[in-house]
Coordinates of C-alpha atoms in Angstrom, one line a residue:
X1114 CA 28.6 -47.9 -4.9
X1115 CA 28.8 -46.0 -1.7
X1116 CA 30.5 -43.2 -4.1
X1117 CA 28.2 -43.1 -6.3
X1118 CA 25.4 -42.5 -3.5
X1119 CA 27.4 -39.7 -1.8
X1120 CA 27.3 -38.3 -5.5
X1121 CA 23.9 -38.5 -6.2
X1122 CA 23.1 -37.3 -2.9
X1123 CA 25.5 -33.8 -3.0
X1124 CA 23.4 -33.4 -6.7
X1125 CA 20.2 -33.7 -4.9
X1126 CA 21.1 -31.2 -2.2
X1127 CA 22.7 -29.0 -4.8
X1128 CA 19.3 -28.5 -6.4
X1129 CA 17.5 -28.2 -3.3
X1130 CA 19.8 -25.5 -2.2
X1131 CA 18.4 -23.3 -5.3
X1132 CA 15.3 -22.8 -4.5
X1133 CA 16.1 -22.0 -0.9
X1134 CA 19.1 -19.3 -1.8
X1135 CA 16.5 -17.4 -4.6
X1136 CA 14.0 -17.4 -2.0
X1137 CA 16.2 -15.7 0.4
X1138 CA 17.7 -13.3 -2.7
X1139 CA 13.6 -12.4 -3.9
X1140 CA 12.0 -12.6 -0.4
X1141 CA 13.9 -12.2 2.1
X1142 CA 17.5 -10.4 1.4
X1143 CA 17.4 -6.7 2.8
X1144 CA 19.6 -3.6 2.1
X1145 CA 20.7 -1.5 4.8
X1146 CA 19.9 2.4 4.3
X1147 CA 21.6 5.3 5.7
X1148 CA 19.7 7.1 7.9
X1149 CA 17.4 10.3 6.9
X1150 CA 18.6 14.2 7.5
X1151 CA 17.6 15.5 10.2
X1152 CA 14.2 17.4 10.3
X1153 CA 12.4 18.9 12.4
X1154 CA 8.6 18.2 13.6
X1155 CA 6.0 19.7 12.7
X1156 CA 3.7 18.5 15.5
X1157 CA 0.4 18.9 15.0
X1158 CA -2.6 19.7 17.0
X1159 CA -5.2 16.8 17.2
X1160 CA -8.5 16.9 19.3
X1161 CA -10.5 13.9 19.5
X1162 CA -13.5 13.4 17.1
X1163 CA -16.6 12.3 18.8
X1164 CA -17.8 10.3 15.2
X1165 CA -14.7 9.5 13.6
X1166 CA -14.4 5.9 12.9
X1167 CA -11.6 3.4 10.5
X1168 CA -12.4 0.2 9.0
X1169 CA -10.5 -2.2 7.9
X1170 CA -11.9 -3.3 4.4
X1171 CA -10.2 -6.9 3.6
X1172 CA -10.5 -8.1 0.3
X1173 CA -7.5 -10.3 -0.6
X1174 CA -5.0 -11.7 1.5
X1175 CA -2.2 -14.9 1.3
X1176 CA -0.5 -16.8 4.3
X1177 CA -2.5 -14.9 6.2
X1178 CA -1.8 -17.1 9.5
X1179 CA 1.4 -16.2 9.4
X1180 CA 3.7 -13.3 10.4
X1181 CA 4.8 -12.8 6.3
X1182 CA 0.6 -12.5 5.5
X1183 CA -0.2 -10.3 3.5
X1184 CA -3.3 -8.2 2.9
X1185 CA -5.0 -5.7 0.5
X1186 CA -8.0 -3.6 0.7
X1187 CA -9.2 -0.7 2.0
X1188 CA -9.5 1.5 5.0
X1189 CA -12.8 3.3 5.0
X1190 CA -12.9 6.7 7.0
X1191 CA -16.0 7.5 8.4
X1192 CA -16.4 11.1 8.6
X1193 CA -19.8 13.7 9.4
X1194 CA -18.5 15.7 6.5
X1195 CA -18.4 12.3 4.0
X1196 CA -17.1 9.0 4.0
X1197 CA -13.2 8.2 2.8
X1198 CA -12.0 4.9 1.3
X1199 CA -8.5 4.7 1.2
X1200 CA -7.5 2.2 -1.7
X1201 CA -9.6 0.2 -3.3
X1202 CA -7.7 -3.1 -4.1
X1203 CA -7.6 -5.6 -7.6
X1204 CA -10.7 -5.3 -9.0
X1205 CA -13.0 -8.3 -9.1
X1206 CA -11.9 -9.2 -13.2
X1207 CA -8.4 -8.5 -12.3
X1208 CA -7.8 -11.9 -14.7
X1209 CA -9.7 -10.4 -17.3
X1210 CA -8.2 -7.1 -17.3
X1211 CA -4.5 -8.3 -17.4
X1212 CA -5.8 -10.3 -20.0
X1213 CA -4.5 -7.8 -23.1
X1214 CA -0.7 -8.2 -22.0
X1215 CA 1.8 -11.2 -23.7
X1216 CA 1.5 -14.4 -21.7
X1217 CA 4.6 -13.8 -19.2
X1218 CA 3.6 -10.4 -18.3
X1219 CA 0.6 -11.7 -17.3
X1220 CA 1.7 -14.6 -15.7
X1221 CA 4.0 -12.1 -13.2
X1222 CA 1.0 -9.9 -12.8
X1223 CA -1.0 -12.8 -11.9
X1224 CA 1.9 -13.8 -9.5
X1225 CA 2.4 -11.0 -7.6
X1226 CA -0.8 -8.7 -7.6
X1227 CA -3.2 -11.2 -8.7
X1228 CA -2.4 -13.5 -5.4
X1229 CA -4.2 -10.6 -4.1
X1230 CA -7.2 -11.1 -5.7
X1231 CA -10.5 -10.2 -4.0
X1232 CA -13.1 -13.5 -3.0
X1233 CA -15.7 -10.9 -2.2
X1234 CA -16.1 -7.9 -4.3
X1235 CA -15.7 -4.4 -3.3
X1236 CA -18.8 -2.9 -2.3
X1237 CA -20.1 -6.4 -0.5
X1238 CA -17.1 -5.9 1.8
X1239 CA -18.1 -2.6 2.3
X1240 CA -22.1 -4.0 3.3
X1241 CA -20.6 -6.4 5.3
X1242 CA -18.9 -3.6 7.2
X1243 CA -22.0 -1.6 7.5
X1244 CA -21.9 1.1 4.4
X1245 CA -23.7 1.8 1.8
X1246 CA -20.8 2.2 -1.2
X1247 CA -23.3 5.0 -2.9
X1248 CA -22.5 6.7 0.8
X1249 CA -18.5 7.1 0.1
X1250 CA -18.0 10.3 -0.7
X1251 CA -14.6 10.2 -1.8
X1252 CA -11.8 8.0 -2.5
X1253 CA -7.9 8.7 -2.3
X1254 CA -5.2 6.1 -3.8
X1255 CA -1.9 5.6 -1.9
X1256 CA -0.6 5.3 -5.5
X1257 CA -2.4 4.3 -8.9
X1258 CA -0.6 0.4 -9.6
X1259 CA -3.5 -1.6 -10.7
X1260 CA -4.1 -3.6 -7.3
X1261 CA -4.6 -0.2 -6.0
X1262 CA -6.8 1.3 -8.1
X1263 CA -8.7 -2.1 -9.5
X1264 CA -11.2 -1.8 -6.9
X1265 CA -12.5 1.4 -8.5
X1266 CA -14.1 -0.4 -11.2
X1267 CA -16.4 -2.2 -8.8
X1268 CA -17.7 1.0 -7.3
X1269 CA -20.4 3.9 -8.2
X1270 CA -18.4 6.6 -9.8
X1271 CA -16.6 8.8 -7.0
X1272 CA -14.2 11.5 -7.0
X1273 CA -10.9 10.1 -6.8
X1274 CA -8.3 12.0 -5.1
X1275 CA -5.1 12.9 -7.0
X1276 CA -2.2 14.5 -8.0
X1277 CA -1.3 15.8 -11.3
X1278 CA 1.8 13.8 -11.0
X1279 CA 0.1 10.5 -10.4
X1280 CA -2.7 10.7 -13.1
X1281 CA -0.1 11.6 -15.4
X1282 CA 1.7 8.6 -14.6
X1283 CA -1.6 6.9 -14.8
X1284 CA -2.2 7.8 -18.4
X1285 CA 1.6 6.8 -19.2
X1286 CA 1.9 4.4 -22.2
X1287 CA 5.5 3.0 -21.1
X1288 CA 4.1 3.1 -17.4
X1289 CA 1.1 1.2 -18.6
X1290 CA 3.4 -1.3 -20.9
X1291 CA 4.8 -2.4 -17.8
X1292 CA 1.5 -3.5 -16.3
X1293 CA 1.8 -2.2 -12.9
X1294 CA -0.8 0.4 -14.1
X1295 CA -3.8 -0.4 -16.7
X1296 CA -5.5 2.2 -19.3
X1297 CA -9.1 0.8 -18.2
X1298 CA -8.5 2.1 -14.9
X1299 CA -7.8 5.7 -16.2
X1300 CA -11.8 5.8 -16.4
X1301 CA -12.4 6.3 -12.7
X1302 CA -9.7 8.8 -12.8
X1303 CA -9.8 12.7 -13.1
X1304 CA -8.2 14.6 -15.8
X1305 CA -4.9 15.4 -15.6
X1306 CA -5.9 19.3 -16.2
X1307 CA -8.1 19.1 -13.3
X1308 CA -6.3 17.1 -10.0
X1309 CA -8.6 16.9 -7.0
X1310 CA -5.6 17.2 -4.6
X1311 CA -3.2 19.7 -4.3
X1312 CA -0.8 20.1 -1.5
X1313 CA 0.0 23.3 0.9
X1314 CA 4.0 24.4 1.6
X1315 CA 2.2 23.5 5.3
X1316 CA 4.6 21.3 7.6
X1317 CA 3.1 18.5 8.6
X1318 CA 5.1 16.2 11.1
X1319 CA 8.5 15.7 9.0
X1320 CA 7.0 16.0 6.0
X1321 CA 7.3 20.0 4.0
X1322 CA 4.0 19.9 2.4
X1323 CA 0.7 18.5 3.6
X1324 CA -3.1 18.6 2.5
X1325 CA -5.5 18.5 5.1
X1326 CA -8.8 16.9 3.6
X1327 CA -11.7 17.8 6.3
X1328 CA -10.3 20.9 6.9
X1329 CA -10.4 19.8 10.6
X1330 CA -7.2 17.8 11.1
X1331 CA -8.9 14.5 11.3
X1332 CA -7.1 13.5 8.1
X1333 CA -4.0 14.8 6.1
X1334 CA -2.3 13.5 3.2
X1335 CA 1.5 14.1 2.8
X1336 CA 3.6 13.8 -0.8
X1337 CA 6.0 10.2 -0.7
X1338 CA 7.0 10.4 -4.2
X1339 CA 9.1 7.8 -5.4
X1340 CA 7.6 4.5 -5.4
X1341 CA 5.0 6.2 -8.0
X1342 CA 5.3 9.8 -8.6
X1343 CA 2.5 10.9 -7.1
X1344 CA 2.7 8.3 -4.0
X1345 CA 1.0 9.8 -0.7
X1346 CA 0.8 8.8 2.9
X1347 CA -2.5 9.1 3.9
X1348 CA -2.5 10.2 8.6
X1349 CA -6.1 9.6 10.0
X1350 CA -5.8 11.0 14.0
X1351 CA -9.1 9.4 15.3
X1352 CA -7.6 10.9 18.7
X1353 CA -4.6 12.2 20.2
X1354 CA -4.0 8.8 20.9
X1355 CA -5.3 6.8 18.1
X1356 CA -3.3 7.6 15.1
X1357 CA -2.2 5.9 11.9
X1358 CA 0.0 6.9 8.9
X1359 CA -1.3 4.5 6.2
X1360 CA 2.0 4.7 3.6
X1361 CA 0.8 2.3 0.7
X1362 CA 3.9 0.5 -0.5
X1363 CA 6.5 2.5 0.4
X1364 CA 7.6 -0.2 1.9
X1365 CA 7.0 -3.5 2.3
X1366 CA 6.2 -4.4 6.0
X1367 CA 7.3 -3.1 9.3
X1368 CA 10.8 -4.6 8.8
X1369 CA 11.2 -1.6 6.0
X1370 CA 10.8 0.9 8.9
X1371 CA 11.5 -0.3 11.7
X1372 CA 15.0 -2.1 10.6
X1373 CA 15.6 1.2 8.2
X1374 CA 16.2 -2.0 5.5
X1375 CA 15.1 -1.6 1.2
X1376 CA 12.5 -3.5 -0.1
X1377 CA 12.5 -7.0 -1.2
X1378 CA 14.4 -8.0 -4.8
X1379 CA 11.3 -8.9 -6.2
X1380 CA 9.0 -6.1 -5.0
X1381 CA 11.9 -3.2 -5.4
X1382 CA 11.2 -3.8 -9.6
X1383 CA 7.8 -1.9 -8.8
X1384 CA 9.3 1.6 -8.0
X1385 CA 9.5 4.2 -10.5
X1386 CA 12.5 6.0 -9.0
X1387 CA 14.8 3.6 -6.9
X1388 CA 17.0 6.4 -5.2
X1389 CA 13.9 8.6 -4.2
X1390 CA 12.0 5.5 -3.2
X1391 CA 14.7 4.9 -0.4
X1392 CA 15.0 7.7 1.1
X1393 CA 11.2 7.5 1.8
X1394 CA 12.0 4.4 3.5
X1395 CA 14.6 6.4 5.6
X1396 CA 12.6 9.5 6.1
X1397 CA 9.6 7.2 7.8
X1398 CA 12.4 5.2 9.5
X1399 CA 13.0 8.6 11.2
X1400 CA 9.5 9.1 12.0
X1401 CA 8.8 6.4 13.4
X1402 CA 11.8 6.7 15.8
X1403 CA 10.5 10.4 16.1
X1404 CA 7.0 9.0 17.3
X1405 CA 7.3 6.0 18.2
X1406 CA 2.9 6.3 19.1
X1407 CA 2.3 6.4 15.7
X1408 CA 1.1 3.3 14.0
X1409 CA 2.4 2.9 10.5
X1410 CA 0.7 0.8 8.0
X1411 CA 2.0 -0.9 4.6
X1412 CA -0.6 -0.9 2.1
X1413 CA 0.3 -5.1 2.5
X1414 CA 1.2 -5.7 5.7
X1415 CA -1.3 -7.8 7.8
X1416 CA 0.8 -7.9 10.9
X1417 CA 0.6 -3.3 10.7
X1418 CA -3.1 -4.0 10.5
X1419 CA -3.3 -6.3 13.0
X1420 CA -2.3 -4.4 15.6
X1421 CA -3.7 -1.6 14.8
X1422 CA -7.3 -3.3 13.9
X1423 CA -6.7 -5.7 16.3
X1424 CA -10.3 -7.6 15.9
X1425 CA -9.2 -8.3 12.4
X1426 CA -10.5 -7.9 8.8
X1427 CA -14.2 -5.7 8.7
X1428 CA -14.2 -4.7 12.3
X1429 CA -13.8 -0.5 13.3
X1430 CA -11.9 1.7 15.7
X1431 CA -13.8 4.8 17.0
X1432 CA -12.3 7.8 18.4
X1433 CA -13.9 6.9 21.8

């Protein structure tokens, strides 16, 4: 008998071991990278803007009271020259719209992006936080996967910024087979003969190219391409002092950066080009050990946006 129980218990902590080891494989397991080449900084000049302010725009989140949280949104920029949203988030029918893919695409989508769904649409978050969404002047997507760009949907039309490469990507039929971006959403996009962004052979910190938006150094976008490719990191200097490198999902939390470590097994299946998509990682690895001030923000990372925002979800850092 006593056999028997020793049996029964080894199966029983046999199957509880599974779901423990494919948690750590999916969610926890992270590649080393090797380490960038070196490059040299481009440092730029930032004043301080009198009326310069960042939101941050919270509209879905999970375990949120705990350091794996996640988040997804939108940082507004509040500028004289025109307000800047910066992502937009799943859109508020994100069910509906992932409705036209077979039943286990779907159920992934709904999995992973859809745990991100917004409770509050859009431009009530946007209220809440004191704008008027008809004020937003523009909008600029760290990439163009659907709980990036969803958010459009719920908005007056605005001119998205973008690359060539990414709205061609956008309007990809094997890209949009995949799910991680959706033919609907190519409405609120421009043309692909006519991008709104275009980058400058300017250096820009450790980054070759650069586009600076205001014309006034407040905010500048820099190519990341890999994850998507048309992927941008998105600075916003509010001062000399308060400055933030938003980098979408480049990678996946402050670990990715900070530990110079890949991306999750279940999250690396959303980059277009693996090897490119790595040596992003490294190359803001080395930034971040190149300036160690500057605050860099996953598109998903709640513990990046707590510190930075560090009243939480709809509250705003001025450059005062």
């Amino acid at each position: 008998m006593l056999r028997v129980l020793k049996r029964i218990l080894l199966l029983f902590l046999a199957f509880a071991a599974v779901p423990v080891v494919a948690f750590y494989v999916l969610y926890l397991h992270r590649t080393p990278l090797p380490p960038a080449p070196p490059h040299a900084r481009a440092v730029p000049t930032i004043t301080s803007f009198p009326v310069l302010s960042a939101c941050w725009i919270d509209t879905g989140k999970t375990f949120s009271r705990f350091s794996i949280g996640m988040t997804a949104g939108s940082i507004l920029v509040r500028h004289p020259a025109g307000d800047l949203l910066i992502d937009a988030g799943n859109s508020s029918h994100f069910v509906q719209d992932v409705s036209i893919y077979p039943f286990w695409l779907r159920l992934k989508l709904r999995s992973l992006a859809g745990e991100l769904n917004p409770e509050v649409p859009l431009p009530e978050m946007l209220r809440r936080a004191g704008e008027d969404p008809a004020r937003v002047r523009w909008a600029i997507l760290s990439h163009v996967h659907l709980d990036h760009a969803g958010g459009l949907m719920d908005l007056p039309r605005l001119t998205v910024l973008m690359t060539r490469e990414e709205i061609l990507f956008a309007n990809d039929s094997a890209a949009q087979a995949k799910g991680y971006v959706l033919a609907a959403y190519t409405k609120a996009l421009p043309n692909p003969s006519a991008p709104t962004l275009q980058f400058d052979a300017k250096p820009y910190e450790t980054f070759d190219e650069s586009a600076d938006l205001y014309h006034d150094g407040s905010v500048v976008v820099v190519p990341l391409r890999g994850h998507t490719p048309g992927s941008v990191g998105i600075f916003v200097n509010l001062s000399p002092a308060r400055r933030f490198f938003y980098v979408g999902d480049n990678v996946d939390d402050e670990r990715g950066f900070e530990d110079r470590v890949a991306k999750t097994l279940l999250l690396r299946d959303s980059d277009n080009d693996p090897v490119l998509a790595n040596q992003i990682v490294s190359k803001l690895s080395q930034l971040h050990q190149t300036v160690p001030g500057l605050a860099i923000i996953p598109a998903h990372g709640r513990s990046a946006y707590k510190k930075f925002f560090r009243s939480g979800p709809l509250s705003c850092i001025s450059s005062q």
